[in-house]
Short mmCIF file of C-alpha atoms and ligand atoms in Angstrom, two decimals:
data_model
loop_
_atom_site.label_atom_id
_atom_site.label_comp_id
_atom_site.label_asym_id
_atom_site.label_seq_id
_atom_site.Cartn_x
_atom_site.Cartn_y
_atom_site.Cartn_z
CA UNK A 18 0.00 0.00 0.00
CA UNK A 19 1.33 3.44 -0.78
CA UNK A 20 2.49 5.47 2.19
CA UNK A 21 0.29 8.30 0.96
CA UNK A 22 -2.83 6.19 1.15
CA UNK A 23 -1.94 4.92 4.60
CA UNK A 24 -1.24 8.37 5.99
CA UNK A 25 -4.31 9.96 4.51
CA UNK A 26 -6.50 7.10 5.35
CA UNK A 27 -5.64 7.19 9.04
CA UNK A 28 -6.95 10.75 8.95
CA UNK A 29 -10.27 9.76 7.47
CA UNK A 30 -10.61 6.53 9.40
CA UNK A 31 -12.16 8.32 12.32
CA UNK A 32 -15.16 9.08 10.10
CA UNK A 33 -17.55 6.30 10.93
CA UNK A 34 -18.21 3.81 8.17
CA UNK A 35 -19.09 0.55 9.88
CA UNK A 36 -22.61 -0.44 9.01
CA UNK A 37 -24.02 -3.80 8.15
CA UNK A 38 -26.77 -2.71 5.81
CA UNK A 39 -27.59 -0.14 3.19
CA UNK A 40 -30.28 1.75 5.08
CA UNK A 41 -28.09 3.29 7.81
CA UNK A 42 -24.98 3.68 5.70
CA UNK A 43 -22.64 6.60 5.66
CA UNK A 44 -19.86 6.84 3.12
CA UNK A 45 -16.22 7.62 3.63
CA UNK A 46 -15.04 9.56 0.61
CA UNK A 47 -11.39 9.92 -0.27
CA UNK A 48 -10.74 12.88 -2.57
CA UNK A 49 -8.25 12.63 -5.43
CA UNK A 50 -5.30 13.81 -3.35
CA UNK A 51 -6.12 11.33 -0.58
CA UNK A 52 -5.60 8.06 -2.44
CA UNK A 53 -3.34 6.50 -5.03
CA UNK A 54 -5.87 5.46 -7.68
CA UNK A 55 -4.82 7.34 -10.79
CA UNK A 56 -6.01 7.03 -14.37
CA UNK A 57 -2.48 5.98 -15.37
CA UNK A 58 -3.02 2.71 -13.49
CA UNK A 59 -6.38 1.97 -15.08
CA UNK A 60 -6.71 0.36 -18.49
CA UNK A 61 -7.60 2.79 -21.29
CA UNK A 62 -10.57 0.64 -22.20
CA UNK A 63 -11.99 0.67 -18.68
CA UNK A 64 -11.68 4.47 -18.69
CA UNK A 65 -13.45 4.62 -22.06
CA UNK A 66 -16.34 2.64 -20.59
CA UNK A 67 -16.58 4.89 -17.51
CA UNK A 68 -16.56 8.12 -19.56
CA UNK A 69 -18.99 6.85 -22.17
CA UNK A 70 -21.53 5.70 -19.58
CA UNK A 71 -21.27 9.12 -17.88
CA UNK A 72 -21.69 10.90 -21.23
CA UNK A 73 -24.88 8.92 -21.77
CA UNK A 74 -26.27 10.13 -18.47
CA UNK A 75 -25.53 7.06 -16.36
CA UNK A 76 -23.54 6.63 -13.19
CA UNK A 77 -20.40 4.53 -13.64
CA UNK A 78 -17.80 3.40 -11.13
CA UNK A 79 -14.73 1.26 -11.20
CA UNK A 80 -15.22 -1.32 -8.46
CA UNK A 81 -13.91 -4.66 -7.20
CA UNK A 82 -10.41 -5.95 -7.91
CA UNK A 83 -9.54 -2.91 -10.06
CA UNK A 84 -9.79 -0.43 -7.17
CA UNK A 85 -8.71 -2.88 -4.45
CA UNK A 86 -5.50 -3.95 -6.19
CA UNK A 87 -4.41 -0.41 -7.08
CA UNK A 88 -4.91 0.66 -3.45
CA UNK A 89 -2.77 -2.33 -2.44
CA UNK A 90 -0.07 -1.20 -4.85
CA UNK A 91 -0.70 -4.09 -7.26
CA UNK A 92 -1.53 -4.32 -10.95
CA UNK A 93 -5.20 -5.35 -11.34
CA UNK A 94 -5.86 -8.50 -13.35
CA UNK A 95 -9.02 -7.04 -14.88
CA UNK A 96 -11.40 -4.11 -14.46
CA UNK A 97 -15.01 -4.26 -13.35
CA UNK A 98 -17.50 -1.44 -13.72
CA UNK A 99 -20.77 -0.87 -11.83
CA UNK A 100 -23.51 1.31 -13.28
CA UNK A 101 -27.18 2.25 -12.94
CA UNK A 102 -27.71 1.41 -16.63
CA UNK A 103 -29.49 -1.90 -17.19
CA UNK A 104 -27.64 -4.58 -19.17
CA UNK A 105 -29.84 -3.80 -22.18
CA UNK A 106 -29.01 -0.07 -21.93
CA UNK A 107 -25.31 -0.93 -21.73
CA UNK A 108 -25.67 -3.10 -24.80
CA UNK A 109 -27.32 -0.31 -26.75
CA UNK A 110 -24.46 2.09 -25.90
CA UNK A 111 -21.60 -0.30 -26.72
CA UNK A 112 -21.70 -2.09 -30.07
CA UNK A 113 -18.75 -4.21 -28.97
CA UNK A 114 -20.68 -5.75 -26.08
CA UNK A 115 -22.60 -8.91 -25.32
CA UNK A 116 -24.85 -9.88 -22.44
CA UNK A 117 -23.93 -12.97 -20.47
CA UNK A 118 -25.06 -14.99 -17.45
CA UNK A 119 -28.45 -16.05 -16.18
CA UNK A 120 -27.74 -16.26 -12.46
CA UNK A 121 -26.02 -12.88 -12.64
CA UNK A 122 -26.78 -11.03 -15.86
CA UNK A 123 -24.13 -8.55 -16.97
CA UNK A 124 -22.49 -6.99 -20.01
CA UNK A 125 -19.08 -7.82 -21.38
CA UNK A 126 -17.52 -5.04 -23.43
CA UNK A 127 -14.88 -6.44 -25.71
CA UNK A 128 -11.70 -4.65 -26.75
CA UNK A 129 -9.60 -7.25 -28.54
CA UNK A 130 -8.53 -9.64 -25.78
CA UNK A 131 -9.52 -7.32 -22.97
CA UNK A 132 -12.99 -7.68 -21.49
CA UNK A 133 -14.50 -4.97 -19.28
CA UNK A 134 -17.25 -6.43 -17.13
CA UNK A 135 -20.14 -4.03 -16.58
CA UNK A 136 -22.68 -4.96 -13.90
CA UNK A 137 -25.88 -3.12 -13.06
CA UNK A 138 -26.24 -2.05 -9.40
CA UNK A 139 -27.78 -4.94 -7.43
CA UNK A 140 -30.13 -4.75 -4.45
CA UNK A 141 -31.29 -7.15 -1.78
CA UNK A 142 -33.93 -9.77 -2.54
CA UNK A 143 -37.00 -9.10 -0.42
CA UNK A 144 -39.00 -12.26 -1.00
CA UNK A 145 -36.92 -14.65 -3.00
CA UNK A 146 -38.80 -17.28 -4.96
CA UNK A 147 -37.93 -20.96 -4.83
CA UNK A 148 -36.51 -22.64 -7.90
CA UNK A 149 -39.74 -24.44 -8.56
CA UNK A 150 -41.34 -23.29 -11.79
CA UNK A 151 -43.07 -20.08 -10.80
CA UNK A 152 -43.83 -18.75 -14.21
CA UNK A 153 -41.76 -15.71 -13.30
CA UNK A 154 -40.50 -14.67 -16.71
CA UNK A 155 -38.36 -11.85 -15.39
CA UNK A 156 -36.12 -14.32 -13.63
CA UNK A 157 -34.88 -11.62 -11.28
CA UNK A 158 -34.75 -13.49 -7.99
CA UNK A 159 -34.72 -17.19 -7.20
CA UNK A 160 -33.44 -19.19 -4.28
CA UNK A 161 -32.78 -22.93 -4.13
CA UNK A 162 -33.88 -25.19 -1.28
CA UNK A 163 -30.37 -24.80 0.18
CA UNK A 164 -30.76 -21.02 0.37
CA UNK A 165 -28.57 -20.50 -2.68
CA UNK A 166 -29.36 -17.58 -4.96
CA UNK A 167 -30.09 -19.02 -8.39
CA UNK A 168 -30.90 -15.61 -9.87
CA UNK A 169 -29.31 -12.41 -8.59
CA UNK A 170 -30.84 -9.84 -10.91
CA UNK A 171 -32.70 -7.48 -8.61
CA UNK A 172 -31.48 -4.00 -9.51
CA UNK A 173 -30.98 -1.18 -7.02
CA UNK A 174 -28.87 1.91 -6.37
CA UNK A 175 -25.20 2.31 -5.60
CA UNK A 176 -25.57 1.91 -1.83
CA UNK A 177 -27.63 -1.26 -2.26
CA UNK A 178 -24.97 -2.47 -4.65
CA UNK A 179 -22.17 -1.92 -2.15
CA UNK A 180 -23.91 -4.15 0.42
CA UNK A 181 -24.62 -6.90 -2.13
CA UNK A 182 -20.91 -7.32 -2.84
CA UNK A 183 -18.91 -10.05 -1.12
CA UNK A 184 -16.02 -8.51 0.85
CA UNK A 185 -15.66 -5.01 2.23
CA UNK A 186 -12.49 -4.35 0.25
CA UNK A 187 -14.26 -5.39 -2.95
CA UNK A 188 -16.90 -2.71 -2.43
CA UNK A 189 -14.77 0.39 -3.04
CA UNK A 190 -15.94 2.64 -5.88
CA UNK A 191 -13.86 5.00 -8.01
CA UNK A 192 -15.45 7.63 -10.22
CA UNK A 193 -13.95 9.64 -13.08
CA UNK A 194 -16.42 12.47 -12.34
CA UNK A 195 -14.28 13.81 -9.48
CA UNK A 196 -11.73 10.98 -9.11
CA UNK A 197 -12.80 10.12 -5.58
CA UNK A 198 -12.93 6.70 -3.91
CA UNK A 199 -16.18 5.93 -2.09
CA UNK A 200 -16.51 3.41 0.74
CA UNK A 201 -19.80 2.37 2.40
CA UNK A 202 -18.68 -0.82 4.10
CA UNK A 203 -15.48 0.03 5.96
CA UNK A 204 -13.42 -1.50 3.18
CA UNK A 205 -10.67 1.11 3.46
CA UNK A 206 -10.11 0.23 7.09
CA UNK A 207 -9.98 -3.49 6.31
CA UNK A 208 -7.64 -2.80 3.42
CA UNK A 209 -5.30 -0.88 5.73
CA UNK A 210 -5.39 -3.83 8.16
CA UNK A 211 -5.11 -6.32 5.28
CA UNK A 212 -8.21 -8.08 6.53
CA UNK A 213 -10.74 -9.92 4.39
CA UNK A 214 -14.21 -9.47 5.83
CA UNK A 215 -17.54 -10.52 4.36
CA UNK A 216 -20.20 -7.84 4.23
CA UNK A 217 -23.23 -8.81 6.34
CA UNK A 218 -23.81 -12.04 8.24
CA UNK A 219 -21.16 -14.53 7.03
CA UNK A 220 -23.25 -17.68 7.29
CA UNK A 221 -26.11 -16.15 5.27
CA UNK A 222 -23.72 -14.82 2.67
CA UNK A 223 -22.07 -18.25 2.21
CA UNK A 224 -25.45 -19.95 2.01
CA UNK A 225 -26.60 -17.48 -0.64
CA UNK A 226 -23.50 -18.23 -2.69
CA UNK A 227 -21.07 -20.94 -1.49
CA UNK A 228 -18.53 -19.82 -4.12
CA UNK A 229 -17.77 -16.97 -1.72
CA UNK A 230 -15.93 -19.61 0.35
CA UNK A 231 -13.57 -20.17 -2.55
CA UNK A 232 -13.26 -16.46 -3.22
CA UNK A 233 -12.34 -15.83 0.41
CA UNK A 234 -9.57 -18.43 0.30
CA UNK A 235 -8.33 -17.39 -3.12
CA UNK A 236 -8.19 -13.66 -2.39
CA UNK A 237 -6.61 -14.16 1.04
CA UNK A 238 -3.85 -16.31 -0.47
CA UNK A 239 -3.31 -14.19 -3.58
CA UNK A 240 -3.22 -10.87 -1.74
CA UNK A 241 -1.69 -12.10 1.49
CA UNK A 242 -4.65 -11.06 3.62
CA UNK A 243 -5.91 -12.48 6.89
CA UNK A 244 -9.47 -13.79 6.77
CA UNK A 245 -11.40 -12.11 9.61
CA UNK A 246 -12.38 -14.57 12.35
CA UNK A 247 -16.14 -14.24 11.77
CA UNK A 248 -15.66 -14.65 8.05
CA UNK A 249 -13.42 -17.70 8.53
CA UNK A 250 -15.43 -19.48 11.23
CA UNK A 251 -18.35 -20.93 9.22
CA UNK A 252 -16.17 -22.17 6.33
CA UNK A 253 -15.40 -25.74 7.53
CA UNK A 254 -19.07 -26.45 8.32
CA UNK A 255 -20.54 -24.84 5.22
CA UNK A 256 -18.01 -26.00 2.62
CA UNK A 257 -20.25 -28.98 1.82
CA UNK A 258 -22.64 -26.51 0.17
CA UNK A 259 -20.17 -26.35 -2.69
CA UNK A 260 -21.57 -29.68 -3.86
CA UNK A 261 -24.69 -27.76 -4.98
CA UNK A 262 -22.74 -25.34 -7.19
CA UNK A 263 -22.68 -26.02 -10.94
CA UNK A 264 -19.64 -27.84 -12.26
CA UNK A 265 -19.13 -25.12 -14.89
CA UNK A 266 -18.83 -22.43 -12.22
CA UNK A 267 -16.49 -24.58 -10.14
CA UNK A 268 -14.29 -25.08 -13.19
CA UNK A 269 -13.96 -21.29 -13.58
CA UNK A 270 -13.31 -20.74 -9.89
CA UNK A 271 -10.82 -23.60 -9.59
CA UNK A 272 -8.87 -22.21 -12.51
CA UNK A 273 -8.68 -18.84 -10.83
CA UNK A 274 -7.45 -20.53 -7.65
CA UNK A 275 -4.86 -22.68 -9.38
CA UNK A 276 -3.59 -20.27 -12.02
CA UNK A 277 -3.18 -17.03 -10.12
CA UNK A 278 0.40 -17.58 -8.94
CA UNK A 279 -0.54 -18.74 -5.41
CA UNK A 280 -1.71 -22.27 -6.12
CA UNK A 281 0.36 -23.86 -3.37
CA UNK A 282 -0.87 -21.66 -0.51
CA UNK A 283 -4.43 -21.86 -1.87
CA UNK A 284 -4.28 -25.67 -1.97
CA UNK A 285 -3.00 -25.77 1.62
CA UNK A 286 -5.74 -23.40 2.77
CA UNK A 287 -8.41 -25.44 0.95
CA UNK A 288 -7.26 -28.50 2.86
CA UNK A 289 -6.87 -26.81 6.23
CA UNK A 290 -10.35 -25.31 6.00
CA UNK A 291 -12.03 -28.57 5.00
CA UNK A 292 -12.91 -27.36 1.51
CA UNK A 293 -10.66 -29.44 -0.77
CA UNK A 294 -12.63 -32.66 -0.25
CA UNK A 295 -15.71 -31.13 -1.90
CA UNK A 296 -13.75 -30.20 -4.99
CA UNK A 297 -11.16 -32.98 -5.28
CA UNK A 298 -12.77 -35.89 -3.43
CA UNK A 299 -10.69 -38.67 -5.03
CA UNK A 300 -7.44 -36.84 -4.34
CA UNK A 301 -8.28 -36.22 -0.70
CA UNK A 302 -9.41 -39.83 -0.22
CA UNK A 303 -6.08 -41.03 -1.64
CA UNK A 304 -4.16 -38.66 0.64
CA UNK A 305 -6.10 -39.62 3.74
CA UNK A 306 -6.11 -43.40 3.30
CA UNK A 307 -2.70 -44.20 4.73
CA UNK A 308 -1.17 -40.81 5.40
CA UNK A 309 2.11 -42.22 6.74
CA UNK A 310 2.77 -44.65 3.89
CA UNK A 311 5.57 -44.05 1.40
CA UNK A 312 3.11 -43.88 -1.52
CA UNK A 313 0.98 -41.22 0.18
CA UNK A 314 4.02 -39.19 1.15
CA UNK A 315 5.22 -39.41 -2.45
CA UNK A 316 1.83 -38.24 -3.70
CA UNK A 317 1.79 -35.32 -1.21
CA UNK A 318 5.22 -34.33 -2.40
CA UNK A 319 4.26 -34.71 -6.06
CA UNK A 320 1.29 -32.35 -5.65
CA UNK A 321 3.38 -29.85 -3.72
CA UNK A 322 6.11 -29.82 -6.38
CA UNK A 323 3.56 -29.46 -9.19
CA UNK A 324 1.87 -26.52 -7.48
CA UNK A 325 5.21 -24.86 -6.76
CA UNK A 326 6.28 -25.34 -10.36
CA UNK A 327 2.96 -23.87 -11.60
CA UNK A 328 3.38 -20.80 -9.37
CA UNK A 329 6.94 -20.35 -10.59
CA UNK A 330 5.94 -20.61 -14.24
CA UNK A 331 3.16 -18.06 -13.77
CA UNK A 332 5.55 -15.64 -12.10
CA UNK A 333 7.95 -16.07 -15.02
CA UNK A 334 5.03 -15.64 -17.46
CA UNK A 335 5.53 -19.12 -18.91
CA UNK A 336 2.46 -20.94 -20.25
CA UNK A 337 0.59 -23.31 -17.93
CA UNK A 338 -2.31 -25.65 -18.52
CA UNK A 339 -4.82 -26.72 -15.90
CA UNK A 340 -4.75 -30.16 -17.57
CA UNK A 341 -1.31 -30.76 -16.04
CA UNK A 342 -2.51 -30.07 -12.50
CA UNK A 343 -5.58 -32.26 -12.87
CA UNK A 344 -3.33 -35.04 -14.17
CA UNK A 345 -1.28 -34.61 -10.98
CA UNK A 346 -4.27 -34.47 -8.59
CA UNK A 347 -5.73 -37.64 -10.06
CA UNK A 348 -2.51 -39.62 -10.42
CA UNK A 349 -2.79 -41.69 -7.23
CA UNK A 350 -6.55 -42.30 -7.68
CA UNK A 351 -5.74 -43.45 -11.23
CA UNK A 352 -3.08 -45.90 -10.00
CA UNK A 353 -5.40 -47.32 -7.37
CA UNK A 354 -8.27 -47.74 -9.79
CA UNK A 355 -6.01 -49.39 -12.40
CA UNK A 356 -4.70 -51.82 -9.76
CA UNK A 357 -8.24 -52.75 -8.79
CA UNK A 358 -9.09 -53.48 -12.40
CA UNK A 359 -5.92 -55.48 -12.93
CA UNK A 360 -6.91 -57.43 -9.81
CA UNK A 361 -10.12 -58.22 -11.64
CA UNK A 362 -8.02 -59.73 -14.45
CA UNK A 363 -8.22 -56.84 -16.87
CA UNK A 364 -5.01 -56.59 -18.96
CA UNK A 365 -2.65 -53.78 -17.97
CA UNK A 366 -3.32 -51.47 -20.91
CA UNK A 367 -7.09 -51.81 -20.79
CA UNK A 368 -7.13 -51.41 -17.01
CA UNK A 369 -5.24 -48.14 -17.30
CA UNK A 370 -7.48 -46.85 -20.06
CA UNK A 371 -10.64 -47.74 -18.20
CA UNK A 372 -9.31 -46.34 -14.93
CA UNK A 373 -8.40 -43.07 -16.66
CA UNK A 374 -11.92 -42.69 -18.01
CA UNK A 375 -13.59 -43.52 -14.72
CA UNK A 376 -11.39 -41.30 -12.55
CA UNK A 377 -11.66 -38.36 -14.93
CA UNK A 378 -15.43 -38.69 -15.32
CA UNK A 379 -15.87 -38.70 -11.57
CA UNK A 380 -13.83 -35.51 -11.26
CA UNK A 381 -15.76 -33.87 -14.08
CA UNK A 382 -19.02 -34.32 -12.17
CA UNK A 383 -17.72 -31.83 -9.58
CA UNK A 384 -15.40 -29.61 -11.59
CA UNK A 385 -16.55 -29.44 -15.18
CA UNK A 386 -13.15 -29.86 -16.84
CA UNK A 387 -13.83 -29.33 -20.55
CA UNK A 388 -13.01 -32.33 -22.75
CA UNK A 389 -10.15 -30.52 -24.47
CA UNK A 390 -8.34 -30.38 -21.11
CA UNK A 391 -9.32 -33.79 -19.78
CA UNK A 392 -8.00 -35.31 -23.03
CA UNK A 393 -4.62 -33.67 -22.45
CA UNK A 394 -4.48 -35.02 -18.88
CA UNK A 395 -5.22 -38.51 -20.20
CA UNK A 396 -2.50 -38.19 -22.84
CA UNK A 397 0.01 -37.20 -20.15
CA UNK A 398 -0.97 -40.32 -18.19
CA UNK A 399 -0.78 -42.61 -21.21
CA UNK A 400 2.71 -41.32 -22.01
CA UNK A 401 4.02 -42.22 -18.53
CA UNK A 402 4.17 -45.92 -19.39
CA UNK A 403 5.63 -45.20 -22.78
CA UNK A 404 8.39 -43.06 -21.24
CA UNK A 405 9.71 -46.15 -19.47
CA UNK A 406 10.07 -48.08 -22.70
CA UNK A 407 13.47 -47.10 -24.08
CA UNK A 408 13.35 -49.05 -27.30
CA UNK A 409 14.50 -46.96 -30.25
CA UNK A 410 11.23 -46.90 -32.16
CA UNK A 411 9.20 -46.01 -29.09
CA UNK A 412 11.64 -43.35 -27.88
CA UNK A 413 11.49 -41.43 -31.18
CA UNK A 414 7.73 -41.65 -31.38
CA UNK A 415 7.28 -40.48 -27.76
CA UNK A 416 9.82 -37.71 -28.30
CA UNK A 417 7.79 -36.37 -31.22
CA UNK A 418 4.50 -36.62 -29.40
CA UNK A 419 2.66 -33.31 -28.99
CA UNK A 420 2.50 -33.87 -25.21
CA UNK A 421 6.06 -35.06 -24.76
CA UNK A 422 7.21 -31.97 -22.87
CA UNK A 423 4.29 -32.07 -20.43
CA UNK A 424 4.67 -35.83 -19.94
CA UNK A 425 8.41 -35.43 -19.32
CA UNK A 426 7.82 -32.63 -16.77
CA UNK A 427 5.22 -34.85 -15.12
CA UNK A 428 7.73 -37.71 -14.91
CA UNK A 429 10.42 -35.45 -13.38
CA UNK A 430 8.01 -34.22 -10.71
CA UNK A 431 6.61 -37.62 -9.84
CA UNK A 432 10.10 -39.12 -9.57
CA UNK A 433 10.41 -37.53 -6.12
CA UNK A 434 12.56 -39.84 -3.95
CA UNK A 435 12.09 -42.84 -6.20
CA UNK A 436 15.58 -43.81 -7.41
CA UNK A 437 14.33 -45.77 -10.45
CA UNK A 438 12.18 -42.91 -11.67
CA UNK A 439 14.95 -40.42 -11.02
CA UNK A 440 17.22 -42.52 -13.24
CA UNK A 441 14.58 -42.62 -15.94
CA UNK A 442 13.90 -38.89 -15.89
CA UNK A 443 17.65 -38.22 -15.96
CA UNK A 444 17.91 -40.47 -19.04
CA UNK A 445 15.26 -38.36 -20.79
CA UNK A 446 16.91 -35.11 -19.70
CA UNK A 447 20.23 -36.29 -21.17
CA UNK A 448 18.52 -37.55 -24.32
CA UNK A 449 17.00 -34.14 -25.00
CA UNK A 450 20.30 -32.40 -24.51
CA UNK A 451 22.25 -34.85 -26.69
CA UNK A 452 22.97 -34.43 -30.41
CA UNK A 453 21.91 -37.07 -32.96
CA UNK A 454 25.09 -39.10 -32.59
CA UNK A 455 24.92 -39.15 -28.81
CA UNK A 456 21.23 -39.97 -28.87
CA UNK A 457 21.98 -42.99 -31.04
CA UNK A 458 24.67 -44.13 -28.63
CA UNK A 459 22.28 -43.75 -25.70
CA UNK A 460 19.67 -45.85 -27.44
CA UNK A 461 22.13 -48.55 -28.39
CA UNK A 462 23.48 -48.83 -24.87
CA UNK A 463 20.08 -49.36 -23.27
CA UNK A 464 19.71 -52.98 -22.29
CA UNK A 465 16.28 -54.31 -23.01
CA UNK A 466 14.65 -57.23 -21.30
CA UNK A 467 14.31 -60.11 -23.75
CA UNK A 468 11.09 -59.95 -25.71
CA UNK A 469 8.54 -62.37 -24.38
CA UNK A 470 7.36 -64.93 -26.83
CA UNK A 471 3.76 -64.27 -27.66
CA UNK A 472 1.50 -67.05 -26.66
CA UNK A 473 -1.60 -67.24 -28.74
CA UNK A 474 -4.61 -68.64 -27.05
CA UNK A 475 -7.67 -69.69 -28.91
CA UNK A 476 -10.40 -67.08 -28.69
CA UNK A 477 -12.77 -69.49 -27.04
CA UNK A 478 -10.46 -70.14 -24.09
CA UNK A 479 -9.75 -66.47 -23.45
CA UNK A 480 -11.74 -65.15 -20.55
CA UNK A 481 -13.37 -61.80 -21.28
CA UNK A 482 -12.70 -58.71 -19.19
CA UNK A 483 -14.86 -58.32 -16.14
CA UNK A 484 -17.75 -55.93 -16.58
CA UNK A 485 -16.42 -53.44 -14.06
P1 ATP B 1 -10.03 -10.59 -9.42
O1 ATP B 1 -8.78 -9.87 -9.16
O2 ATP B 1 -9.90 -12.06 -9.32
O3 ATP B 1 -10.73 -10.15 -10.68
P2 ATP B 1 -12.35 -9.47 -8.20
O4 ATP B 1 -12.72 -9.20 -6.78
O5 ATP B 1 -12.33 -8.29 -9.13
O6 ATP B 1 -10.98 -10.21 -8.18
P3 ATP B 1 -14.35 -10.55 -9.95
O7 ATP B 1 -14.80 -11.96 -10.13
O8 ATP B 1 -13.78 -9.83 -11.12
O9 ATP B 1 -13.33 -10.57 -8.74
O10 ATP B 1 -15.60 -9.77 -9.39
C1 ATP B 1 -15.69 -8.34 -9.40
C2 ATP B 1 -16.43 -7.86 -8.17
O11 ATP B 1 -17.77 -8.37 -8.20
C3 ATP B 1 -15.87 -8.33 -6.84
O12 ATP B 1 -14.81 -7.53 -6.40
C4 ATP B 1 -17.08 -8.21 -5.94
O13 ATP B 1 -17.32 -6.88 -5.58
C5 ATP B 1 -18.20 -8.66 -6.87
N1 ATP B 1 -18.42 -10.13 -6.77
C6 ATP B 1 -17.86 -11.10 -7.51
N2 ATP B 1 -18.31 -12.30 -7.15
C7 ATP B 1 -19.20 -12.10 -6.16
C8 ATP B 1 -20.02 -12.95 -5.37
N3 ATP B 1 -20.01 -14.26 -5.54
N4 ATP B 1 -20.81 -12.37 -4.44
C9 ATP B 1 -20.85 -11.03 -4.28
N5 ATP B 1 -20.09 -10.18 -4.97
C10 ATP B 1 -19.27 -10.70 -5.91
MG1 MG B 2 -12.11 -8.44 -11.29
#
């Protein structure tokens, strides 16, 4: 946080701002010379959106991560705008926009690869309707039997909007009309204390939207914030509510958690707060079965190394794919499932294929990993066996495989303390660094086990694979 903000804020902090609802709210307003949010730190496109909405007679504020991160001295990942224009009015002003979302309808304004998210001010839901078919065509407000908001499209004014947001430090508004920062929820104080606090009654807010549990953990880890005790307390008991959230939404949220540069600390927090089991049930079962065994320790270590390597790559702006991490998370469950199937007399290759499908499908029921990523994870798995076959023909074909690099990285990480695997990954490291001549030498010096003679059995005698 800039020293300027800290100094000036301590002056304004005495102005009361702590309220828990919109009706008795009083705003703390920081004038331009009292904070560090400057137009230089805001994307040109976000500014265009703010000015254009104002020119068309609407209110428009930068809100959320854009304001929060600048006040924390960080570069925002994206910019969100709040306005009193309805999504349809936003669409009519911006030709380059599209409306998205049913649960939470908003406008995306597209500038090449940059998307500015514009949300209409939200208000509280007075009498939410159950999800049963009500014939309510407006689809403004709906609640599930678990208290979850299935539609959050009740529009209100700016103060209402502030109290509908999740955390106090996400409810800070910046306007280009006079360049002030406006705070209704004591967010500036929490920001100065680096404290993440839910607005309103935490249990109700988690029940309304269990994804706020994930957002709390993600933001605390990414921004190095402490989760306030009242905000943290209900998490372990309520995390089960995540099982009612759509798999598509959990895919988006999990990606944000894993690909924001703090995957390792986020993973640890998800486990400590009893959340991970509702997202990665097979992984947690594998880790909890025999926690002291060598295999489990290896798996723990493997996950840790993969998360650390992902964080490092993101910090160095190297490409990462979520497929790799899912391949890691599901590695031990895959091995266990394949062993079970082999125990039921399924041949090795088929058992592995079938296990891969079953394990991945089970994961996809919770986190909706799109097929294009689950396929990559399966390819990485399939290549693990092939990487241990050092026959010339196989080595060249694996080396040219589109997923070779990912499969090789996977092998290096899973090697851990296993001497055999370390030897194998070292062989592949040397092979990649060698020139053609040296590669040939390496291949010729590998001793292969003698080929087994194929024994052909008559089809009749062959027992078919078990059904499961
Ligand atoms: P990031 O840096 O990840 O973008 P962010 O806080 O900006 O963090 P967004 O998903 O872009 O996250 O959301 C923008 C803003 O919308 C949030 O800051 C918050 O005010 C509000 N918001 C997002 N999700 C929720 C939610 N589930 N409940 C209430 N408010 C939310
Ligand atoms: Mg954002």
